[in-house]
Amino acid sequence: MMRVQILGYSGGFPAAKRPTSGYLLKTKNHNILIDCGSGVLSELTRIMDPENIDAIILTHWHQDHISDLGVFGYLMQMKKADGFDIHSIPVYCPAEPQIIRVRYENDPNFSFHTYSSDTIIDWGDLHVSFYKTIHPVECYAVRADYFGSRFVYTSDTSYDPMIIDFVRDSNLLIVDAGALESHRKEKMLHSTPTEWRDIYLKSGSKRVVLSHLIPYYDVSDTVAEAAALGIWHFELPKIGEEYIVSGGQVT
Ligand SMILES: [Zn+2]
């Protein structure tokens, strides 16, 4: 059984009680933090001692996905100095942009491992793979397969119909729906509910959560756009919400 818990879903910057991107992936043997945005460490402490995380996956080096990594390092450093048994945590991340990555790479509390599109991380029965998205910096969607259940988190991407194969048959699909058709611009950094509906339906995914919501957009506008498209089972994220992905089902 795989569990996914939402620790943060704001896009760009946090709102009150709404951290930016962070998702906790839990299996019998592993606790994996996917993205570590602003406020995520605080939410993680409600669930577990952060130093017991087995690994961190960063989808890209934008601040709304990484900014709590710095204070995470302080937590480890302070506990180590206070006699706690602290071991460095592996961080899986893209190579670029180096100018941002290098600021974190010397933190001895983490060990950094570069991944790319052809990387597959095998943690026993948990297999994690990556898909390069369309974003201004190197960025990847993350797919976790565990005993026939599939979880995909798209991270940030503008509309990309080619992602369908990567998200196909996912039991839980968390997407970047940080854009709105009513605010459409010539160049879009994020995708709209309208664009995700098409991909969701074609991919055969079971459950879709519209995430990476921008704090200065009204959530009701996201809901209104999605609902106007007809019947489809989109959901909105909630901080602390846990999804159980098991045997092809998600509850
Ligand atoms: Zn981004």
PDB file of C-alpha atoms and ligand atoms in Angstrom:
ATOM      1  CA  MET A   1       0.000   0.000   0.000  1.00  0.00           C
ATOM      2  CA  MET A   2       1.298   3.437  -0.976  1.00  0.00           C
ATOM      3  CA  ARG A   3       0.189   6.627   0.769  1.00  0.00           C
ATOM      4  CA  VAL A   4       0.564  10.174  -0.503  1.00  0.00           C
ATOM      5  CA  GLN A   5       0.056  13.093   1.846  1.00  0.00           C
ATOM      6  CA  ILE A   6      -0.197  16.713   0.730  1.00  0.00           C
ATOM      7  CA  LEU A   7       2.091  19.043   2.693  1.00  0.00           C
ATOM      8  CA  GLY A   8       1.892  22.041   0.372  1.00  0.00           C
ATOM      9  CA  TYR A   9       0.192  22.974  -2.871  1.00  0.00           C
ATOM     10  CA  SER A  10       0.486  26.748  -3.376  1.00  0.00           C
ATOM     11  CA  GLY A  11       2.215  27.843  -6.550  1.00  0.00           C
ATOM     12  CA  GLY A  12       4.878  30.546  -6.515  1.00  0.00           C
ATOM     13  CA  PHE A  13       4.653  31.596  -2.878  1.00  0.00           C
ATOM     14  CA  PRO A  14       2.799  30.446   0.238  1.00  0.00           C
ATOM     15  CA  ALA A  15      -0.476  31.761   1.598  1.00  0.00           C
ATOM     16  CA  ALA A  16      -1.479  31.521   5.262  1.00  0.00           C
ATOM     17  CA  LYS A  17      -1.638  27.825   6.190  1.00  0.00           C
ATOM     18  CA  ARG A  18      -0.957  27.011   2.535  1.00  0.00           C
ATOM     19  CA  PRO A  19       2.683  26.060   1.988  1.00  0.00           C
ATOM     20  CA  THR A  20       4.132  25.746  -1.491  1.00  0.00           C
ATOM     21  CA  SER A  21       4.833  22.370  -3.100  1.00  0.00           C
ATOM     22  CA  GLY A  22       5.513  19.342  -0.927  1.00  0.00           C
ATOM     23  CA  TYR A  23       4.201  15.757  -1.021  1.00  0.00           C
ATOM     24  CA  LEU A  24       5.045  12.897   1.294  1.00  0.00           C
ATOM     25  CA  LEU A  25       5.144   9.462  -0.357  1.00  0.00           C
ATOM     26  CA  LYS A  26       4.958   6.588   2.124  1.00  0.00           C
ATOM     27  CA  THR A  27       5.321   2.860   1.628  1.00  0.00           C
ATOM     28  CA  LYS A  28       5.916   0.063   4.130  1.00  0.00           C
ATOM     29  CA  ASN A  29       9.648   0.695   4.087  1.00  0.00           C
ATOM     30  CA  HIS A  30      10.093   4.239   2.819  1.00  0.00           C
ATOM     31  CA  ASN A  31       9.162   7.848   3.486  1.00  0.00           C
ATOM     32  CA  ILE A  32      10.065  10.006   0.502  1.00  0.00           C
ATOM     33  CA  LEU A  33       9.575  13.769   0.459  1.00  0.00           C
ATOM     34  CA  ILE A  34       8.844  15.094  -3.021  1.00  0.00           C
ATOM     35  CA  ASP A  35       9.639  18.811  -3.178  1.00  0.00           C
ATOM     36  CA  CYS A  36      10.369  20.930  -0.161  1.00  0.00           C
ATOM     37  CA  GLY A  37       8.716  24.299  -0.648  1.00  0.00           C
ATOM     38  CA  SER A  38       8.044  27.136   1.768  1.00  0.00           C
ATOM     39  CA  GLY A  39       6.216  25.839   4.872  1.00  0.00           C
ATOM     40  CA  VAL A  40       6.625  22.163   4.001  1.00  0.00           C
ATOM     41  CA  LEU A  41       9.087  21.417   6.813  1.00  0.00           C
ATOM     42  CA  SER A  42       6.592  22.751   9.344  1.00  0.00           C
ATOM     43  CA  GLU A  43       3.837  20.480   7.977  1.00  0.00           C
ATOM     44  CA  LEU A  44       6.216  17.514   7.901  1.00  0.00           C
ATOM     45  CA  THR A  45       6.941  17.913  11.626  1.00  0.00           C
ATOM     46  CA  ARG A  46       3.244  17.195  12.317  1.00  0.00           C
ATOM     47  CA  ILE A  47       3.764  13.741  10.818  1.00  0.00           C
ATOM     48  CA  MET A  48       7.291  12.636  11.638  1.00  0.00           C
ATOM     49  CA  ASP A  49      10.746  13.745  12.669  1.00  0.00           C
ATOM     50  CA  PRO A  50      12.016  15.189   9.376  1.00  0.00           C
ATOM     51  CA  GLU A  51      15.485  13.679   9.805  1.00  0.00           C
ATOM     52  CA  ASN A  52      13.897  10.234   9.441  1.00  0.00           C
ATOM     53  CA  ILE A  53      12.932  10.899   5.832  1.00  0.00           C
ATOM     54  CA  ASP A  54      14.661   8.296   3.656  1.00  0.00           C
ATOM     55  CA  ALA A  55      15.133  10.538   0.642  1.00  0.00           C
ATOM     56  CA  ILE A  56      14.101  13.843  -0.881  1.00  0.00           C
ATOM     57  CA  ILE A  57      13.222  14.262  -4.543  1.00  0.00           C
ATOM     58  CA  LEU A  58      13.351  17.808  -5.918  1.00  0.00           C
ATOM     59  CA  THR A  59      11.529  18.200  -9.214  1.00  0.00           C
ATOM     60  CA  HIS A  60      13.348  21.427 -10.081  1.00  0.00           C
ATOM     61  CA  TRP A  61      15.310  24.243  -8.523  1.00  0.00           C
ATOM     62  CA  HIS A  62      12.579  26.896  -8.330  1.00  0.00           C
ATOM     63  CA  GLN A  63      12.213  28.374  -4.846  1.00  0.00           C
ATOM     64  CA  ASP A  64       8.583  27.342  -4.373  1.00  0.00           C
ATOM     65  CA  HIS A  65       9.783  23.723  -4.630  1.00  0.00           C
ATOM     66  CA  ILE A  66      13.049  23.932  -2.671  1.00  0.00           C
ATOM     67  CA  SER A  67      13.059  26.860  -0.251  1.00  0.00           C
ATOM     68  CA  ASP A  68      12.697  24.819   2.966  1.00  0.00           C
ATOM     69  CA  LEU A  69      15.745  22.727   2.119  1.00  0.00           C
ATOM     70  CA  GLY A  70      17.918  25.392   3.776  1.00  0.00           C
ATOM     71  CA  VAL A  71      16.108  25.256   7.141  1.00  0.00           C
ATOM     72  CA  PHE A  72      15.876  21.477   6.822  1.00  0.00           C
ATOM     73  CA  GLY A  73      19.688  21.522   6.839  1.00  0.00           C
ATOM     74  CA  TYR A  74      19.649  23.728   9.965  1.00  0.00           C
ATOM     75  CA  LEU A  75      17.339  21.248  11.697  1.00  0.00           C
ATOM     76  CA  MET A  76      19.792  18.426  10.985  1.00  0.00           C
ATOM     77  CA  GLN A  77      22.805  20.506  12.011  1.00  0.00           C
ATOM     78  CA  MET A  78      21.211  21.617  15.311  1.00  0.00           C
ATOM     79  CA  LYS A  79      19.995  18.144  16.259  1.00  0.00           C
ATOM     80  CA  LYS A  80      23.386  16.643  15.434  1.00  0.00           C
ATOM     81  CA  ALA A  81      25.088  19.240  17.651  1.00  0.00           C
ATOM     82  CA  ASP A  82      22.613  18.368  20.394  1.00  0.00           C
ATOM     83  CA  GLY A  83      23.516  14.682  20.318  1.00  0.00           C
ATOM     84  CA  PHE A  84      20.786  13.272  18.097  1.00  0.00           C
ATOM     85  CA  ASP A  85      21.741  10.398  15.813  1.00  0.00           C
ATOM     86  CA  ILE A  86      21.598  12.198  12.467  1.00  0.00           C
ATOM     87  CA  HIS A  87      22.541  10.733   9.086  1.00  0.00           C
ATOM     88  CA  SER A  88      22.753  12.628   5.827  1.00  0.00           C
ATOM     89  CA  ILE A  89      19.686  12.399   3.590  1.00  0.00           C
ATOM     90  CA  PRO A  90      20.012  11.638  -0.123  1.00  0.00           C
ATOM     91  CA  VAL A  91      18.536  14.359  -2.332  1.00  0.00           C
ATOM     92  CA  TYR A  92      17.673  13.428  -5.918  1.00  0.00           C
ATOM     93  CA  CYS A  93      17.596  16.483  -8.152  1.00  0.00           C
ATOM     94  CA  PRO A  94      18.175  17.839 -11.670  1.00  0.00           C
ATOM     95  CA  ALA A  95      21.658  19.047 -12.642  1.00  0.00           C
ATOM     96  CA  GLU A  96      20.589  22.522 -13.710  1.00  0.00           C
ATOM     97  CA  PRO A  97      20.540  25.375 -13.001  1.00  0.00           C
ATOM     98  CA  GLN A  98      23.926  24.982 -11.321  1.00  0.00           C
ATOM     99  CA  ILE A  99      23.870  28.582 -10.106  1.00  0.00           C
ATOM    100  CA  ILE A 100      21.037  27.662  -7.690  1.00  0.00           C
ATOM    101  CA  ARG A 101      22.011  24.050  -6.957  1.00  0.00           C
ATOM    102  CA  VAL A 102      25.525  25.032  -5.895  1.00  0.00           C
ATOM    103  CA  ARG A 103      24.134  27.063  -2.982  1.00  0.00           C
ATOM    104  CA  TYR A 104      22.847  23.867  -1.381  1.00  0.00           C
ATOM    105  CA  GLU A 105      25.414  21.315  -2.526  1.00  0.00           C
ATOM    106  CA  ASN A 106      27.916  21.967   0.255  1.00  0.00           C
ATOM    107  CA  ASP A 107      25.401  21.193   3.003  1.00  0.00           C
ATOM    108  CA  PRO A 108      26.896  18.044   4.603  1.00  0.00           C
ATOM    109  CA  ASN A 109      23.463  17.028   5.896  1.00  0.00           C
ATOM    110  CA  PHE A 110      22.464  16.024   2.378  1.00  0.00           C
ATOM    111  CA  SER A 111      24.058  13.969  -0.381  1.00  0.00           C
ATOM    112  CA  PHE A 112      23.072  15.089  -3.855  1.00  0.00           C
ATOM    113  CA  HIS A 113      22.335  12.695  -6.716  1.00  0.00           C
ATOM    114  CA  THR A 114      21.533  13.888 -10.223  1.00  0.00           C
ATOM    115  CA  TYR A 115      18.686  12.288 -12.140  1.00  0.00           C
ATOM    116  CA  SER A 116      17.338  12.815 -15.661  1.00  0.00           C
ATOM    117  CA  SER A 117      14.652  11.415 -17.971  1.00  0.00           C
ATOM    118  CA  ASP A 118      16.208   7.973 -18.266  1.00  0.00           C
ATOM    119  CA  THR A 119      16.828   7.488 -14.536  1.00  0.00           C
ATOM    120  CA  ILE A 120      14.862   4.853 -12.640  1.00  0.00           C
ATOM    121  CA  ILE A 121      15.311   4.720  -8.893  1.00  0.00           C
ATOM    122  CA  ASP A 122      14.561   1.313  -7.418  1.00  0.00           C
ATOM    123  CA  TRP A 123      13.856   1.260  -3.711  1.00  0.00           C
ATOM    124  CA  GLY A 124      12.921  -2.396  -3.335  1.00  0.00           C
ATOM    125  CA  ASP A 125       9.371  -2.710  -4.669  1.00  0.00           C
ATOM    126  CA  LEU A 126       9.057   1.040  -5.176  1.00  0.00           C
ATOM    127  CA  HIS A 127      10.166   2.232  -8.616  1.00  0.00           C
ATOM    128  CA  VAL A 128      10.467   5.951  -9.357  1.00  0.00           C
ATOM    129  CA  SER A 129      10.849   7.373 -12.858  1.00  0.00           C
ATOM    130  CA  PHE A 130      10.937  10.851 -14.385  1.00  0.00           C
ATOM    131  CA  TYR A 131       9.598  12.836 -17.338  1.00  0.00           C
ATOM    132  CA  LYS A 132      11.068  16.172 -18.416  1.00  0.00           C
ATOM    133  CA  THR A 133       8.350  18.809 -18.450  1.00  0.00           C
ATOM    134  CA  ILE A 134       8.048  22.098 -20.301  1.00  0.00           C
ATOM    135  CA  HIS A 135       9.283  24.734 -17.861  1.00  0.00           C
ATOM    136  CA  PRO A 136      11.862  27.558 -17.894  1.00  0.00           C
ATOM    137  CA  VAL A 137      14.330  25.454 -15.858  1.00  0.00           C
ATOM    138  CA  GLU A 138      15.079  21.718 -15.990  1.00  0.00           C
ATOM    139  CA  CYS A 139      12.022  20.154 -14.358  1.00  0.00           C
ATOM    140  CA  TYR A 140      10.583  16.639 -14.083  1.00  0.00           C
ATOM    141  CA  ALA A 141       7.304  14.930 -13.398  1.00  0.00           C
ATOM    142  CA  VAL A 142       7.699  12.051 -10.927  1.00  0.00           C
ATOM    143  CA  ARG A 143       6.038   8.630 -11.226  1.00  0.00           C
ATOM    144  CA  ALA A 144       5.988   6.069  -8.432  1.00  0.00           C
ATOM    145  CA  ASP A 145       4.971   2.472  -9.131  1.00  0.00           C
ATOM    146  CA  TYR A 146       4.386   0.130  -6.208  1.00  0.00           C
ATOM    147  CA  PHE A 147       2.714  -3.275  -6.380  1.00  0.00           C
ATOM    148  CA  GLY A 148       0.601  -2.372  -9.411  1.00  0.00           C
ATOM    149  CA  SER A 149      -0.419   1.062  -8.122  1.00  0.00           C
ATOM    150  CA  ARG A 150       0.749   4.243  -9.775  1.00  0.00           C
ATOM    151  CA  PHE A 151       1.130   7.768  -8.437  1.00  0.00           C
ATOM    152  CA  VAL A 152       2.176  10.647 -10.693  1.00  0.00           C
ATOM    153  CA  TYR A 153       2.975  14.203  -9.675  1.00  0.00           C
ATOM    154  CA  THR A 154       3.540  16.396 -12.710  1.00  0.00           C
ATOM    155  CA  SER A 155       5.363  19.220 -10.925  1.00  0.00           C
ATOM    156  CA  ASP A 156       5.390  22.366 -13.075  1.00  0.00           C
ATOM    157  CA  THR A 157       4.608  22.267 -16.757  1.00  0.00           C
ATOM    158  CA  SER A 158       2.896  24.205 -19.469  1.00  0.00           C
ATOM    159  CA  TYR A 159       0.481  22.233 -21.630  1.00  0.00           C
ATOM    160  CA  ASP A 160       2.165  19.109 -22.935  1.00  0.00           C
ATOM    161  CA  PRO A 161      -0.006  16.431 -24.571  1.00  0.00           C
ATOM    162  CA  MET A 162       3.076  14.175 -24.763  1.00  0.00           C
ATOM    163  CA  ILE A 163       2.880  13.632 -20.993  1.00  0.00           C
ATOM    164  CA  ILE A 164      -0.117  11.301 -21.487  1.00  0.00           C
ATOM    165  CA  ASP A 165       2.031   8.172 -21.830  1.00  0.00           C
ATOM    166  CA  PHE A 166       3.893   8.982 -18.633  1.00  0.00           C
ATOM    167  CA  VAL A 167       0.758   9.513 -16.538  1.00  0.00           C
ATOM    168  CA  ARG A 168      -1.216   6.683 -18.165  1.00  0.00           C
ATOM    169  CA  ASP A 169      -3.354   4.560 -15.827  1.00  0.00           C
ATOM    170  CA  SER A 170      -2.237   6.413 -12.727  1.00  0.00           C
ATOM    171  CA  ASN A 171      -4.355   5.746  -9.661  1.00  0.00           C
ATOM    172  CA  LEU A 172      -3.564   9.198  -8.310  1.00  0.00           C
ATOM    173  CA  LEU A 173      -2.507  12.100 -10.515  1.00  0.00           C
ATOM    174  CA  ILE A 174      -1.517  15.424  -8.956  1.00  0.00           C
ATOM    175  CA  VAL A 175      -1.133  18.123 -11.600  1.00  0.00           C
ATOM    176  CA  ASP A 176       0.067  21.688 -12.045  1.00  0.00           C
ATOM    177  CA  ALA A 177      -3.193  23.540 -12.610  1.00  0.00           C
ATOM    178  CA  GLY A 178      -1.694  26.891 -11.657  1.00  0.00           C
ATOM    179  CA  ALA A 179      -3.043  28.662 -14.729  1.00  0.00           C
ATOM    180  CA  LEU A 180      -6.538  29.698 -15.755  1.00  0.00           C
ATOM    181  CA  GLU A 181      -8.046  30.086 -19.211  1.00  0.00           C
ATOM    182  CA  SER A 182      -9.403  33.476 -18.084  1.00  0.00           C
ATOM    183  CA  HIS A 183      -5.802  34.626 -17.536  1.00  0.00           C
ATOM    184  CA  ARG A 184      -4.375  33.052 -20.671  1.00  0.00           C
ATOM    185  CA  LYS A 185      -1.184  34.678 -21.937  1.00  0.00           C
ATOM    186  CA  GLU A 186       0.917  34.127 -25.003  1.00  0.00           C
ATOM    187  CA  LYS A 187       3.489  32.200 -22.964  1.00  0.00           C
ATOM    188  CA  MET A 188       2.108  29.980 -20.192  1.00  0.00           C
ATOM    189  CA  LEU A 189       4.371  28.567 -17.458  1.00  0.00           C
ATOM    190  CA  HIS A 190       1.603  26.383 -16.003  1.00  0.00           C
ATOM    191  CA  SER A 191      -1.433  24.486 -17.267  1.00  0.00           C
ATOM    192  CA  THR A 192      -5.157  25.102 -16.921  1.00  0.00           C
ATOM    193  CA  PRO A 193      -7.916  22.775 -15.671  1.00  0.00           C
ATOM    194  CA  THR A 194      -9.201  22.715 -19.256  1.00  0.00           C
ATOM    195  CA  GLU A 195      -5.892  21.350 -20.509  1.00  0.00           C
ATOM    196  CA  TRP A 196      -5.676  18.767 -17.736  1.00  0.00           C
ATOM    197  CA  ARG A 197      -9.167  17.440 -18.293  1.00  0.00           C
ATOM    198  CA  ASP A 198      -8.189  16.373 -21.784  1.00  0.00           C
ATOM    199  CA  ILE A 199      -5.018  14.622 -20.598  1.00  0.00           C
ATOM    200  CA  TYR A 200      -6.739  13.051 -17.586  1.00  0.00           C
ATOM    201  CA  LEU A 201      -9.540  11.532 -19.654  1.00  0.00           C
ATOM    202  CA  LYS A 202      -7.231  10.248 -22.401  1.00  0.00           C
ATOM    203  CA  SER A 203      -4.745   8.784 -19.910  1.00  0.00           C
ATOM    204  CA  GLY A 204      -7.212   6.547 -18.110  1.00  0.00           C
ATOM    205  CA  SER A 205      -6.111   7.922 -14.757  1.00  0.00           C
ATOM    206  CA  LYS A 206      -8.415   7.266 -11.829  1.00  0.00           C
ATOM    207  CA  ARG A 207      -8.202  10.335  -9.649  1.00  0.00           C
ATOM    208  CA  VAL A 208      -6.870  13.819 -10.417  1.00  0.00           C
ATOM    209  CA  VAL A 209      -6.006  16.635  -8.010  1.00  0.00           C
ATOM    210  CA  LEU A 210      -5.676  20.188  -9.372  1.00  0.00           C
ATOM    211  CA  SER A 211      -2.660  21.529  -7.519  1.00  0.00           C
ATOM    212  CA  HIS A 212       0.018  24.271  -7.618  1.00  0.00           C
ATOM    213  CA  LEU A 213      -2.748  26.825  -7.089  1.00  0.00           C
ATOM    214  CA  ILE A 214      -1.612  30.450  -7.214  1.00  0.00           C
ATOM    215  CA  PRO A 215      -2.592  32.287  -3.977  1.00  0.00           C
ATOM    216  CA  TYR A 216      -3.828  35.454  -5.714  1.00  0.00           C
ATOM    217  CA  TYR A 217      -6.180  33.522  -7.948  1.00  0.00           C
ATOM    218  CA  ASP A 218      -9.491  32.618  -6.353  1.00  0.00           C
ATOM    219  CA  VAL A 219      -9.821  28.843  -5.946  1.00  0.00           C
ATOM    220  CA  SER A 220     -13.446  29.255  -6.975  1.00  0.00           C
ATOM    221  CA  ASP A 221     -12.216  30.375 -10.413  1.00  0.00           C
ATOM    222  CA  THR A 222     -10.281  27.108 -10.774  1.00  0.00           C
ATOM    223  CA  VAL A 223     -13.378  25.166  -9.700  1.00  0.00           C
ATOM    224  CA  ALA A 224     -15.641  27.174 -12.016  1.00  0.00           C
ATOM    225  CA  GLU A 225     -13.399  26.551 -15.027  1.00  0.00           C
ATOM    226  CA  ALA A 226     -13.131  22.833 -14.260  1.00  0.00           C
ATOM    227  CA  ALA A 227     -16.834  22.384 -13.529  1.00  0.00           C
ATOM    228  CA  ALA A 228     -17.886  24.167 -16.723  1.00  0.00           C
ATOM    229  CA  LEU A 229     -16.194  21.416 -18.750  1.00  0.00           C
ATOM    230  CA  GLY A 230     -18.809  18.845 -17.858  1.00  0.00           C
ATOM    231  CA  ILE A 231     -18.675  15.903 -15.513  1.00  0.00           C
ATOM    232  CA  TRP A 232     -15.194  14.755 -14.551  1.00  0.00           C
ATOM    233  CA  HIS A 233     -13.879  13.859 -11.149  1.00  0.00           C
ATOM    234  CA  PHE A 234     -11.361  16.585 -10.430  1.00  0.00           C
ATOM    235  CA  GLU A 235     -10.434  17.289  -6.826  1.00  0.00           C
ATOM    236  CA  LEU A 236      -8.800  20.143  -4.967  1.00  0.00           C
ATOM    237  CA  PRO A 237      -5.853  19.663  -2.634  1.00  0.00           C
ATOM    238  CA  LYS A 238      -6.081  20.006   1.145  1.00  0.00           C
ATOM    239  CA  ILE A 239      -3.125  20.362   3.476  1.00  0.00           C
ATOM    240  CA  GLY A 240      -2.638  17.122   5.404  1.00  0.00           C
ATOM    241  CA  GLU A 241      -4.948  15.124   3.133  1.00  0.00           C
ATOM    242  CA  GLU A 242      -3.734  11.574   2.740  1.00  0.00           C
ATOM    243  CA  TYR A 243      -4.511   9.392  -0.259  1.00  0.00           C
ATOM    244  CA  ILE A 244      -4.211   5.648   0.045  1.00  0.00           C
ATOM    245  CA  VAL A 245      -3.158   4.065  -3.232  1.00  0.00           C
ATOM    246  CA  SER A 246      -3.640   0.329  -2.979  1.00  0.00           C
ATOM    247  CA  GLY A 247      -4.233  -2.601  -5.321  1.00  0.00           C
ATOM    248  CA  GLY A 248      -5.153  -0.361  -8.210  1.00  0.00           C
ATOM    249  CA  GLN A 249      -7.552   1.650  -6.047  1.00  0.00           C
ATOM    250  CA  VAL A 250      -7.130   4.979  -4.328  1.00  0.00           C
ATOM    251  CA  THR A 251      -9.238   5.983  -1.335  1.00  0.00           C
TER     252      THR A 251
HETATM  253 ZN    ZN B   1       8.629  26.092 -11.313  1.00  0.00          ZN
END
